JSON list of C-alpha atoms and ligand atoms in Angstrom, two decimals:
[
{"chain": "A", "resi": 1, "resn": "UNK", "atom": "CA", "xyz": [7.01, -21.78, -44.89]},
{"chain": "A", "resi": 2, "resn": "UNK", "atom": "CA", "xyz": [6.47, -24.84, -42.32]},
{"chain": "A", "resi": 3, "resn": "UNK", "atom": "CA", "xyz": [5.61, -22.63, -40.25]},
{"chain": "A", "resi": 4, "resn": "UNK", "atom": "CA", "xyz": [2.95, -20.51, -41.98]},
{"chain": "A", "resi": 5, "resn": "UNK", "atom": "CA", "xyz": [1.42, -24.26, -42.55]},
{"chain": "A", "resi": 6, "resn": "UNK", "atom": "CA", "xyz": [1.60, -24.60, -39.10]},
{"chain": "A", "resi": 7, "resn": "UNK", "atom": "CA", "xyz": [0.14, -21.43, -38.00]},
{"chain": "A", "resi": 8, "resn": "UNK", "atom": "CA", "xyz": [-2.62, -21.97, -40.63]},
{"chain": "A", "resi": 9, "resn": "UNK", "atom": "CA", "xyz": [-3.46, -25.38, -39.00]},
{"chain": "A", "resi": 10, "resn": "UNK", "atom": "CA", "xyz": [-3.59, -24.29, -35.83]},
{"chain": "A", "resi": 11, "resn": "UNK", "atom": "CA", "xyz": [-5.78, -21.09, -36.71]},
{"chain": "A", "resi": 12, "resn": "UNK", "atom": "CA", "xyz": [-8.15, -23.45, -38.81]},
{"chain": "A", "resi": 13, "resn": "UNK", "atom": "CA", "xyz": [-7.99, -25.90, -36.13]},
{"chain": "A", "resi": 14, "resn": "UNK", "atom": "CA", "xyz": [-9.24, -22.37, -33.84]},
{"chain": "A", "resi": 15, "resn": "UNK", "atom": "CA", "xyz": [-11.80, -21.45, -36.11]},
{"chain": "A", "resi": 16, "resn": "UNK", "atom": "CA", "xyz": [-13.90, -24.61, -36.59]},
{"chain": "A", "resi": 17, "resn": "UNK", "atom": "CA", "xyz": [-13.26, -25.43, -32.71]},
{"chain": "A", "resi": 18, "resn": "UNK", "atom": "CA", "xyz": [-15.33, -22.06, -32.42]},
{"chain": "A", "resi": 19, "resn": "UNK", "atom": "CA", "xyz": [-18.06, -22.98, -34.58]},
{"chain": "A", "resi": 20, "resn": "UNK", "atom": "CA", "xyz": [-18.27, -26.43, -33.00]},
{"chain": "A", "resi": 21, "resn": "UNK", "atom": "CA", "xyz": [-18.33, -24.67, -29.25]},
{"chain": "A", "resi": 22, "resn": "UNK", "atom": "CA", "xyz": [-20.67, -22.13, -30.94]},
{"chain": "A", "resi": 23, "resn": "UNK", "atom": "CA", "xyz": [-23.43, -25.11, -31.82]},
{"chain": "A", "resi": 24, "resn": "UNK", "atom": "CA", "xyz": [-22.92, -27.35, -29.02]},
{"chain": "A", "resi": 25, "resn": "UNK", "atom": "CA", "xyz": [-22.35, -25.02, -26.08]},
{"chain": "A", "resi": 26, "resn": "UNK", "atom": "CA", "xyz": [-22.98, -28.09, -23.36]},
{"chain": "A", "resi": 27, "resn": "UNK", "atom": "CA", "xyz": [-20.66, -29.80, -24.45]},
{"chain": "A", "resi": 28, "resn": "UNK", "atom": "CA", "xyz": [-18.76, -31.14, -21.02]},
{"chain": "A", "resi": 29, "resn": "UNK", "atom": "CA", "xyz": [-15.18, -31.76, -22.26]},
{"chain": "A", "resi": 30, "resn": "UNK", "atom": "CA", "xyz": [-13.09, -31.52, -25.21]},
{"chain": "A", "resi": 31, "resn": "UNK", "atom": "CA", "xyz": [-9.18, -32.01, -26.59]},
{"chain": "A", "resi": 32, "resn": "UNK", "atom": "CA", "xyz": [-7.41, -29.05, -27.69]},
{"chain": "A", "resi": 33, "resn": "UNK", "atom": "CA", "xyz": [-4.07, -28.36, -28.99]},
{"chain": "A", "resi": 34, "resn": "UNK", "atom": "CA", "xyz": [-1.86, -26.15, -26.36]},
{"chain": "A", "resi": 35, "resn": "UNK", "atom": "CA", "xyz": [-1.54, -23.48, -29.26]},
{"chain": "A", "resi": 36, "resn": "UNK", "atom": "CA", "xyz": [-5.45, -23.05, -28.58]},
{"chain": "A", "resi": 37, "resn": "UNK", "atom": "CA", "xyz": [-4.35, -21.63, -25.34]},
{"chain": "A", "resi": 38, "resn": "UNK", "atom": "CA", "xyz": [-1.32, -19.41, -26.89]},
{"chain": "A", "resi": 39, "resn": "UNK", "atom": "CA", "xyz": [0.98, -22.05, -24.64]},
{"chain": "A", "resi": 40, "resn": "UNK", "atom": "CA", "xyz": [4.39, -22.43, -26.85]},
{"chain": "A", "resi": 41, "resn": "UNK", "atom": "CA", "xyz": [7.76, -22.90, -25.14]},
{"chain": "A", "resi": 42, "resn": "UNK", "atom": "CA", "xyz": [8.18, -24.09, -21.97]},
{"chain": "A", "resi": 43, "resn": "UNK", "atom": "CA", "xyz": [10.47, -21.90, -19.70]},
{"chain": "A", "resi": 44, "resn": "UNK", "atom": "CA", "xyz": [13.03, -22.52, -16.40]},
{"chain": "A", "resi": 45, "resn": "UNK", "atom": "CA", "xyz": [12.22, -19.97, -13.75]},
{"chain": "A", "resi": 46, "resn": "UNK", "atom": "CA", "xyz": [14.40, -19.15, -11.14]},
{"chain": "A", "resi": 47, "resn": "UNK", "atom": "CA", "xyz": [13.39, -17.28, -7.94]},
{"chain": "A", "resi": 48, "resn": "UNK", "atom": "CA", "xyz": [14.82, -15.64, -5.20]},
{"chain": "A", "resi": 49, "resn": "UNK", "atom": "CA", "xyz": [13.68, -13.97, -2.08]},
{"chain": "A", "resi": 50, "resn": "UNK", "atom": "CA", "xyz": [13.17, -13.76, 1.62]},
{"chain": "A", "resi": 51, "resn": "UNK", "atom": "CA", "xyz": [10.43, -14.90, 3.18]},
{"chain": "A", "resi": 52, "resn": "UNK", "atom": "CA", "xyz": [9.40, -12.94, 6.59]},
{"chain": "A", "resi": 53, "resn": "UNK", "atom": "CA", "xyz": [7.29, -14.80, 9.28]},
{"chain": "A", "resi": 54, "resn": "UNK", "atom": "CA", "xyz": [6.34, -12.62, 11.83]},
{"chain": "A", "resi": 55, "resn": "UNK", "atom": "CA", "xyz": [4.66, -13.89, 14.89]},
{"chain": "A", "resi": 56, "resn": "UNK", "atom": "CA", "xyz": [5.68, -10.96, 17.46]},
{"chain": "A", "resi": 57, "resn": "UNK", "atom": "CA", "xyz": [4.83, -7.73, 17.60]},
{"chain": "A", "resi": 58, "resn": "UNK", "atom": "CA", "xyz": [1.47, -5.30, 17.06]},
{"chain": "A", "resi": 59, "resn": "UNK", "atom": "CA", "xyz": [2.30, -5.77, 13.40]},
{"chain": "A", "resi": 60, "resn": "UNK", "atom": "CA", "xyz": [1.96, -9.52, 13.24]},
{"chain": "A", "resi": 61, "resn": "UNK", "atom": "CA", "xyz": [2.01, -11.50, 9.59]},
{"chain": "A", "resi": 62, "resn": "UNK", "atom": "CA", "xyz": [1.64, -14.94, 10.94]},
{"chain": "A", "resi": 63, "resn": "UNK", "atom": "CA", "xyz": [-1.13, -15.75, 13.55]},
{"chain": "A", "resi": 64, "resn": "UNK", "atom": "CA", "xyz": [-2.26, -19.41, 15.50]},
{"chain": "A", "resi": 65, "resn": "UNK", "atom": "CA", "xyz": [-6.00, -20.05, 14.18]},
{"chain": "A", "resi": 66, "resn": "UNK", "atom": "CA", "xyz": [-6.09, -23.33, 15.61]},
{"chain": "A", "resi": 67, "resn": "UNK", "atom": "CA", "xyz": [-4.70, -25.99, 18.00]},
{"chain": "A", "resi": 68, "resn": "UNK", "atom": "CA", "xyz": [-5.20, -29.47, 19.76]},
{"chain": "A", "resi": 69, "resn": "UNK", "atom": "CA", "xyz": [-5.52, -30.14, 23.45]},
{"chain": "A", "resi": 70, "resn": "UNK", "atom": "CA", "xyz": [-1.92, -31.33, 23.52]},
{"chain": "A", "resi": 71, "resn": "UNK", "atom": "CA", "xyz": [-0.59, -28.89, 21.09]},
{"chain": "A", "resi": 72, "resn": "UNK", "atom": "CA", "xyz": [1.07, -26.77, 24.15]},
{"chain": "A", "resi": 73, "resn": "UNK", "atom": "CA", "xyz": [2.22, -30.04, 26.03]},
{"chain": "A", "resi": 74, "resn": "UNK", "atom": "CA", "xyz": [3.40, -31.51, 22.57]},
{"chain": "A", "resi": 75, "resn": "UNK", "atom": "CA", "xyz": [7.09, -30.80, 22.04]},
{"chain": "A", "resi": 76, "resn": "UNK", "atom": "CA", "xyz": [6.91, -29.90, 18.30]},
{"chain": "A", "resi": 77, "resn": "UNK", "atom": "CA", "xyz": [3.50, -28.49, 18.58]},
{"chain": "A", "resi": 78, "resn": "UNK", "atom": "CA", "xyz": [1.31, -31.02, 17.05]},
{"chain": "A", "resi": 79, "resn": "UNK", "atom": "CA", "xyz": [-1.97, -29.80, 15.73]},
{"chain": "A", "resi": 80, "resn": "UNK", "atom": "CA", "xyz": [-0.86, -25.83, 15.81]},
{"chain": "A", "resi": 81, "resn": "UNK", "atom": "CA", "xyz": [-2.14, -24.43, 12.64]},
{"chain": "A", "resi": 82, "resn": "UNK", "atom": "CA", "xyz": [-0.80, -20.82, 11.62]},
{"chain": "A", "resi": 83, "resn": "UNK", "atom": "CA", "xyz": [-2.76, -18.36, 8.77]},
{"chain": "A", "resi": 84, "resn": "UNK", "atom": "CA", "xyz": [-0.27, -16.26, 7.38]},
{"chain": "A", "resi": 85, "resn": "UNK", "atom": "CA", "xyz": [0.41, -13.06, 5.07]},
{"chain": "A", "resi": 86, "resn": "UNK", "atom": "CA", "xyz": [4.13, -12.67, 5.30]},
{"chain": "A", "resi": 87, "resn": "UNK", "atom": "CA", "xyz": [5.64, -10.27, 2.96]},
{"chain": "A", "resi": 88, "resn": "UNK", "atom": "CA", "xyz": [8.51, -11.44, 0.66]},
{"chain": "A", "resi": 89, "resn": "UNK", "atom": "CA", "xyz": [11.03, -9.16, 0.04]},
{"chain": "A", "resi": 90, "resn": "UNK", "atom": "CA", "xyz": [13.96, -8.76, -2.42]},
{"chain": "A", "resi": 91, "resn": "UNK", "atom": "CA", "xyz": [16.71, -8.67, 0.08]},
{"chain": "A", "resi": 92, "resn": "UNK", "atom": "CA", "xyz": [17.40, -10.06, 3.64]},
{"chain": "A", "resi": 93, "resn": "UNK", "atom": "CA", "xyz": [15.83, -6.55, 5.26]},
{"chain": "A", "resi": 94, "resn": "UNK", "atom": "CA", "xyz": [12.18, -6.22, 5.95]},
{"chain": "A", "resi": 95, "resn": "UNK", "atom": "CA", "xyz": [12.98, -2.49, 4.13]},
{"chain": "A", "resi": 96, "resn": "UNK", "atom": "CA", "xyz": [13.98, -3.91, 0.83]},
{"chain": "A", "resi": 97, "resn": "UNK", "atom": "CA", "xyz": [11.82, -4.26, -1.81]},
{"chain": "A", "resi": 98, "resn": "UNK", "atom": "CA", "xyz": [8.56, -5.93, -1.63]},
{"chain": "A", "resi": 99, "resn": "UNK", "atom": "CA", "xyz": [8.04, -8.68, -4.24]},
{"chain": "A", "resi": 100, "resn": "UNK", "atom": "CA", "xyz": [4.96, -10.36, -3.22]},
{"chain": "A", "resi": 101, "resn": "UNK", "atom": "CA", "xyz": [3.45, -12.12, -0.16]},
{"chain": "A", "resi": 102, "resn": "UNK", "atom": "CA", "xyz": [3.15, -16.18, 1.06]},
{"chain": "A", "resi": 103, "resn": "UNK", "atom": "CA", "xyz": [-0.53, -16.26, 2.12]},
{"chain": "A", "resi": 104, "resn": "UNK", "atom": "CA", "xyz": [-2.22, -19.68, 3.48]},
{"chain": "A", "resi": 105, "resn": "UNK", "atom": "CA", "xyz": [-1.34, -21.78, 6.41]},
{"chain": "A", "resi": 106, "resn": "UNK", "atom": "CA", "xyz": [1.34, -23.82, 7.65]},
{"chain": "A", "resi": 107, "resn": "UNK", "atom": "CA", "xyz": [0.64, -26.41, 10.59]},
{"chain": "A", "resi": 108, "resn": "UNK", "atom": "CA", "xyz": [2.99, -29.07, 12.96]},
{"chain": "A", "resi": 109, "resn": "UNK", "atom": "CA", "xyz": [2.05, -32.08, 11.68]},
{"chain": "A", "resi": 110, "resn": "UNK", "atom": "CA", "xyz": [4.84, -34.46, 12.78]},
{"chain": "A", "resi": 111, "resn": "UNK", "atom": "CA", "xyz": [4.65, -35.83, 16.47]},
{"chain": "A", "resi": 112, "resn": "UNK", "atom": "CA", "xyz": [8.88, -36.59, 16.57]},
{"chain": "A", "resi": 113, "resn": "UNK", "atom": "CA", "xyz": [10.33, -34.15, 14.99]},
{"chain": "A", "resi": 114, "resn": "UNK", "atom": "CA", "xyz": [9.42, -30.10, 13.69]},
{"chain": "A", "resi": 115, "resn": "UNK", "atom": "CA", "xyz": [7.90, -30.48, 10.28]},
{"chain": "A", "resi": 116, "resn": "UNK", "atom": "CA", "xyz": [5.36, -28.27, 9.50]},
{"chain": "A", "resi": 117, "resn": "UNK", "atom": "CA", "xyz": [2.43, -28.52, 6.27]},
{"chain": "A", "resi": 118, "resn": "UNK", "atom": "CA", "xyz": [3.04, -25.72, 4.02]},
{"chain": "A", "resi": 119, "resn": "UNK", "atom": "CA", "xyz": [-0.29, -24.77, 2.24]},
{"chain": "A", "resi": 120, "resn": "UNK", "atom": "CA", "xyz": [0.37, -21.09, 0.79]},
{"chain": "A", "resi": 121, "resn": "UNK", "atom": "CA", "xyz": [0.39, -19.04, -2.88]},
{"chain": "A", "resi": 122, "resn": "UNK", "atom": "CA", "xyz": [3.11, -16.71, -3.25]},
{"chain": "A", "resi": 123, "resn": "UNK", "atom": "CA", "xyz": [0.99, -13.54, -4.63]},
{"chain": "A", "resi": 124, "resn": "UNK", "atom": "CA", "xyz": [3.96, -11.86, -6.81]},
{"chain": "A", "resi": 125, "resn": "UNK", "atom": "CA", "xyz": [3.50, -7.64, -7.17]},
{"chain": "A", "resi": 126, "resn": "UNK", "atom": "CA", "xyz": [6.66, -7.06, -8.42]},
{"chain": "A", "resi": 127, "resn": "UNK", "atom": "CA", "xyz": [8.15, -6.89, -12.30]},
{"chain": "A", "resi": 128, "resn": "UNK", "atom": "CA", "xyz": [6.72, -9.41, -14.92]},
{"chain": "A", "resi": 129, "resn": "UNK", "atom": "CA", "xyz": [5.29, -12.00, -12.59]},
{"chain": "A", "resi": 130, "resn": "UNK", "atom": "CA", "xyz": [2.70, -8.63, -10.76]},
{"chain": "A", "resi": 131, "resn": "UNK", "atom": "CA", "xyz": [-0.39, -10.49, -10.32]},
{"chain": "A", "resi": 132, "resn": "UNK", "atom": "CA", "xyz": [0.68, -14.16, -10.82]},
{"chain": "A", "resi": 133, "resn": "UNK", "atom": "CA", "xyz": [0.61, -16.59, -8.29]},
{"chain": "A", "resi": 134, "resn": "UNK", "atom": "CA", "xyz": [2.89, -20.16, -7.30]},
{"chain": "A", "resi": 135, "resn": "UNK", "atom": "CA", "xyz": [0.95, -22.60, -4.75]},
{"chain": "A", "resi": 136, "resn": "UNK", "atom": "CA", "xyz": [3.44, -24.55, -2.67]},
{"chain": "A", "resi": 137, "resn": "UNK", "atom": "CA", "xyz": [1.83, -27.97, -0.79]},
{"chain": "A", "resi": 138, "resn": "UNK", "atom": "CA", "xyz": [4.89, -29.77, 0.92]},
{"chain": "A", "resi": 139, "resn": "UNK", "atom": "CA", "xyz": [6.85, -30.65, 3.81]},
{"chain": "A", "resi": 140, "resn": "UNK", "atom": "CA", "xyz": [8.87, -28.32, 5.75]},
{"chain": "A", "resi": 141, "resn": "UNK", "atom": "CA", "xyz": [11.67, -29.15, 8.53]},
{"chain": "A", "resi": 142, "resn": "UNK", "atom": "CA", "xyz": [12.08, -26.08, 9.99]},
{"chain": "A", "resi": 143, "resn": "UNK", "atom": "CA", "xyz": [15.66, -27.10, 11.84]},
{"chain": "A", "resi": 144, "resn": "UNK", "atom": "CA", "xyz": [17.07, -28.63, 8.77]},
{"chain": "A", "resi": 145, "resn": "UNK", "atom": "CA", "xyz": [19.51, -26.99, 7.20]},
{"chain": "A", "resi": 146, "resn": "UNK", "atom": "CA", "xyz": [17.91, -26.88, 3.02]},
{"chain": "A", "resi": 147, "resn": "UNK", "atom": "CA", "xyz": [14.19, -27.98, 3.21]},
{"chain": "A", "resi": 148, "resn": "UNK", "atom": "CA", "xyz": [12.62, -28.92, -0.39]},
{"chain": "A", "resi": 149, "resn": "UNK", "atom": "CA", "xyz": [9.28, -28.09, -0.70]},
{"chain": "A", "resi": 150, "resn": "UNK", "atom": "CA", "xyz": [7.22, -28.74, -4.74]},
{"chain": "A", "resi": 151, "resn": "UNK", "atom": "CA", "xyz": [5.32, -26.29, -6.45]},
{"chain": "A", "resi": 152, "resn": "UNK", "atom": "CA", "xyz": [2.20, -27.36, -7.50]},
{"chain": "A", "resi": 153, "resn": "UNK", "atom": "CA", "xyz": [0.77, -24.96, -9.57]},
{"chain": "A", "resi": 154, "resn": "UNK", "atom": "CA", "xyz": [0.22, -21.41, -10.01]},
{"chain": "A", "resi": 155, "resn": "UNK", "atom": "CA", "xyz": [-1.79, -18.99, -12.27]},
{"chain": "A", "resi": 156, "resn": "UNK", "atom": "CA", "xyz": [-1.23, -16.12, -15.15]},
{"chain": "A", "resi": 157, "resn": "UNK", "atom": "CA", "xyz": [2.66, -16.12, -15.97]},
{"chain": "A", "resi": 158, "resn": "UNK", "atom": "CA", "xyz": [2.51, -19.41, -14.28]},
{"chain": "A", "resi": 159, "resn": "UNK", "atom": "CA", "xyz": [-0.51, -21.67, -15.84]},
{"chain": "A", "resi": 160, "resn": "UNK", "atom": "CA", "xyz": [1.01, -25.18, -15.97]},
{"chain": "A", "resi": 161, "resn": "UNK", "atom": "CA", "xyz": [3.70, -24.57, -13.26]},
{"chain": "A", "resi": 162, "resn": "UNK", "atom": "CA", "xyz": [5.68, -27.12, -11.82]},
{"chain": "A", "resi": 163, "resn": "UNK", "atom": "CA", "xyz": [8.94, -26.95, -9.59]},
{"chain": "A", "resi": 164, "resn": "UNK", "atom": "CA", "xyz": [10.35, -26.43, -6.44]},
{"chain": "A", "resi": 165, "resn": "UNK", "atom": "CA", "xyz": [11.32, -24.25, -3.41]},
{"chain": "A", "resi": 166, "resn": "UNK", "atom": "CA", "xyz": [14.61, -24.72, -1.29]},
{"chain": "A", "resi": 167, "resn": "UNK", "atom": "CA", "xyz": [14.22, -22.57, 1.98]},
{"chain": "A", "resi": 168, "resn": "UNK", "atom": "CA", "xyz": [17.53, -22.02, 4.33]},
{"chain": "A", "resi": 169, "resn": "UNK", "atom": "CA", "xyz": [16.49, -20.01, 7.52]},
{"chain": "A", "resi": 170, "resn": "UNK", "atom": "CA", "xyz": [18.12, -16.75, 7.42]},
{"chain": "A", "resi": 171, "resn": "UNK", "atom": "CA", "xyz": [17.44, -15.39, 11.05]},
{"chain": "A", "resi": 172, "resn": "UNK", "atom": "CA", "xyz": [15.54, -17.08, 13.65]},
{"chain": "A", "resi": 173, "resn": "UNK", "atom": "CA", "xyz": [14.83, -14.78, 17.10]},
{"chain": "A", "resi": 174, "resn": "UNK", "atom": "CA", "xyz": [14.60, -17.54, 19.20]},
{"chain": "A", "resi": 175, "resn": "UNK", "atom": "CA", "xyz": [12.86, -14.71, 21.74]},
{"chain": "A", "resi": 176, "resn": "UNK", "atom": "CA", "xyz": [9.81, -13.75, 19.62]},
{"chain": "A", "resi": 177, "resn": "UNK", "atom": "CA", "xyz": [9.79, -16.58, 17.08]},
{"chain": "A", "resi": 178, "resn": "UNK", "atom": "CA", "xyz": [10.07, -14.16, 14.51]},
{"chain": "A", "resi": 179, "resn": "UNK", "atom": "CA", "xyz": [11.99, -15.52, 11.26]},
{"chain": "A", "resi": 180, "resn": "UNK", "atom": "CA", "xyz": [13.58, -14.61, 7.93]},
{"chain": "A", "resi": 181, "resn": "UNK", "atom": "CA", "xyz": [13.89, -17.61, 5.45]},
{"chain": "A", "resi": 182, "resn": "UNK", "atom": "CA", "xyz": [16.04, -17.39, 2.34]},
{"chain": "A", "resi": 183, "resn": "UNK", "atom": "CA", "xyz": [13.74, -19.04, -0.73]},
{"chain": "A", "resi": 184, "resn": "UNK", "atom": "CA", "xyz": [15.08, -20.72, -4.22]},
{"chain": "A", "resi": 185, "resn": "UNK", "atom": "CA", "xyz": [12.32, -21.31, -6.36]},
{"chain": "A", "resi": 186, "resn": "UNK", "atom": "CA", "xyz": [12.88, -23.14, -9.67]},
{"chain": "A", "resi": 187, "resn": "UNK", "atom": "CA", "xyz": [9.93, -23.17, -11.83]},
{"chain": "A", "resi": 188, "resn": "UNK", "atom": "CA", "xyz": [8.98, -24.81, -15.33]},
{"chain": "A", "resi": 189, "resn": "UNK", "atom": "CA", "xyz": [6.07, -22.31, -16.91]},
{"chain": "A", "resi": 190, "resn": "UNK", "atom": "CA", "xyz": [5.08, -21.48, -20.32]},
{"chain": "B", "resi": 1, "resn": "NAG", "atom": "C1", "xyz": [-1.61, -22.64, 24.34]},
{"chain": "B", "resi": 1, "resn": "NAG", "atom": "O1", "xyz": [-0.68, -21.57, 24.38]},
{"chain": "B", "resi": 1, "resn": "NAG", "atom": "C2", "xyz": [-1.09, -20.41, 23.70]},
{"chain": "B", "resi": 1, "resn": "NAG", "atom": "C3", "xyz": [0.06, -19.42, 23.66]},
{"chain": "B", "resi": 1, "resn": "NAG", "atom": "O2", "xyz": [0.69, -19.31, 24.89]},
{"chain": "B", "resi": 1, "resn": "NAG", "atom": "C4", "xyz": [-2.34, -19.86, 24.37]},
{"chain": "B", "resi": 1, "resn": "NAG", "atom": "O3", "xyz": [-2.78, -18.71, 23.69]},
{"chain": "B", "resi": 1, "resn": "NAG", "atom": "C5", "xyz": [-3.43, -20.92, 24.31]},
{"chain": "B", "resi": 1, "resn": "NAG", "atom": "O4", "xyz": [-4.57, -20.48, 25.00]},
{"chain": "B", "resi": 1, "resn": "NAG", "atom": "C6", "xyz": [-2.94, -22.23, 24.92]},
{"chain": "B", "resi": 1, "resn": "NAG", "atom": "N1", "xyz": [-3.95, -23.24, 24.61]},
{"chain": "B", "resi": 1, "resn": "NAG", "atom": "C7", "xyz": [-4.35, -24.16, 25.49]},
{"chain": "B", "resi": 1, "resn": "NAG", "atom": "C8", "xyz": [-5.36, -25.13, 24.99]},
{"chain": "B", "resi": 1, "resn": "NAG", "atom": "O5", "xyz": [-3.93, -24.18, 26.62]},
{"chain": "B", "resi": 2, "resn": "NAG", "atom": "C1", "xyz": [1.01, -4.59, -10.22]},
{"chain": "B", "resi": 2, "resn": "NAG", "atom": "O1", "xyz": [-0.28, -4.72, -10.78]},
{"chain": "B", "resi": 2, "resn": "NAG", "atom": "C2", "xyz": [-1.26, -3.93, -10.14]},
{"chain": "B", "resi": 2, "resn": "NAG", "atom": "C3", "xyz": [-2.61, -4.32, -10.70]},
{"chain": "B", "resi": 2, "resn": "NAG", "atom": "O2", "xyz": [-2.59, -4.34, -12.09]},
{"chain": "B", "resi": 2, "resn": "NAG", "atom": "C4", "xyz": [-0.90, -2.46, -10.33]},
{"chain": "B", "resi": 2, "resn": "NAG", "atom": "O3", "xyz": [-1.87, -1.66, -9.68]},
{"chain": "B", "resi": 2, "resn": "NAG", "atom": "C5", "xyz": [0.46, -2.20, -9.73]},
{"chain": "B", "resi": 2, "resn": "NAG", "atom": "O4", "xyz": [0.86, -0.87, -9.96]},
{"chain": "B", "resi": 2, "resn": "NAG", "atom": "C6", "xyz": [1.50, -3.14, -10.32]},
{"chain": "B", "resi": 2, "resn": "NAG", "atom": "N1", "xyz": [2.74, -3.00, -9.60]},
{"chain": "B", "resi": 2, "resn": "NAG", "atom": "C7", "xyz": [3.91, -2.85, -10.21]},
{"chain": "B", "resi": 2, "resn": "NAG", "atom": "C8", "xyz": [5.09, -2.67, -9.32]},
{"chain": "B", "resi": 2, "resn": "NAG", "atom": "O5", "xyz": [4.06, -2.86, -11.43]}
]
């Protein structure tokens, strides 16, 4: 019964918010209630997969688009900036199943120490979340053993996100710089 109430508020509520937006369609900016937007419980998402960086190769995911005049003399690469498409997969293998991609940038911007900007979306294809996205802006220590990085956003399945990523390195080849990184992502959503 409350809740028939309810849902007849809210749908009320809907309708005359219509007719208002109808008649005043310049209107800049307005409040609405979050059942306007069909947004009811929030929800705890948790994440897993393996992130592949590939630098090497004919076939590479992650290429430099950018450096300083020291970056090369620098000893953690100040300046280097990095676009990337890497493919993130459900297992440890490159052959397992494809889940999605990281696509953005990551760049060296510590002088003392390896700690790279992460700028990327994680573009999900996979299950439910095909064709929503998480953006990750944070910090990311490449040598340290867990590195925390936040979630900032994200869209469809993921309006409203907020969270974060732990990434553990997997496999490094120190030859070809080519990595696998193991990624928890824990994500509030509606
Ligand atoms: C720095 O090193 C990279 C990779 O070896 C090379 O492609 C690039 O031309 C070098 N840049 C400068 C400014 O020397
Ligand atoms: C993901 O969504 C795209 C676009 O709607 C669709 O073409 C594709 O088949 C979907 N993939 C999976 C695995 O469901």
């Amino acid at each position: 019964m409350a809740l028939c109430i309810t849902k007849l508020i809210v749908s009320t509520l809907l309708f005359t918010s219509t007719l208002f937006f109808t008649a005043n369609s310049h209107t800049f900016s307005r409040s609405l209630l979050p059942e306007e937007l069909g947004l009811e419980k929030e929800k705890l998402s948790h994440l897993h997969f393996f992130f592949h960086d590939i630098v090497s190769g004919r076939n590479p995911t992650a290429v430099r688009v950018a450096e300083a005049k020291m970056t090369n003399t620098s000893a953690t690469a100040f300046g280097l900036v990095v676009m990337i498409d890497d493919p993130l997969t459900e297992g440890p293998k490159l052959s397992s199943k494809i889940v999605g991609r990281a696509q953005g940038l990551y760049s060296s911007a510590s002088l003392n120490d390896v700690g790279l900007l992460m700028v990327q979306n994680y573009v999900f294809t996979e299950g439910k979340f095909n064709g929503s996205t998480l953006s990750v802006l944070g910090r990311n220590a490449v040598f340290s053993d867990v590195r925390e990085m936040p979630i900032v956003g994200g869209s469809r399945l993921f309006r409203f996100a907020r969270g974060y990523a732990q990434a553990r390195t997997h496999s490094l080849d120190l030859k070809t710089g080519d990595a696998v990184v193991e990624y928890n992502v824990y994500v509030f959503h509606y």
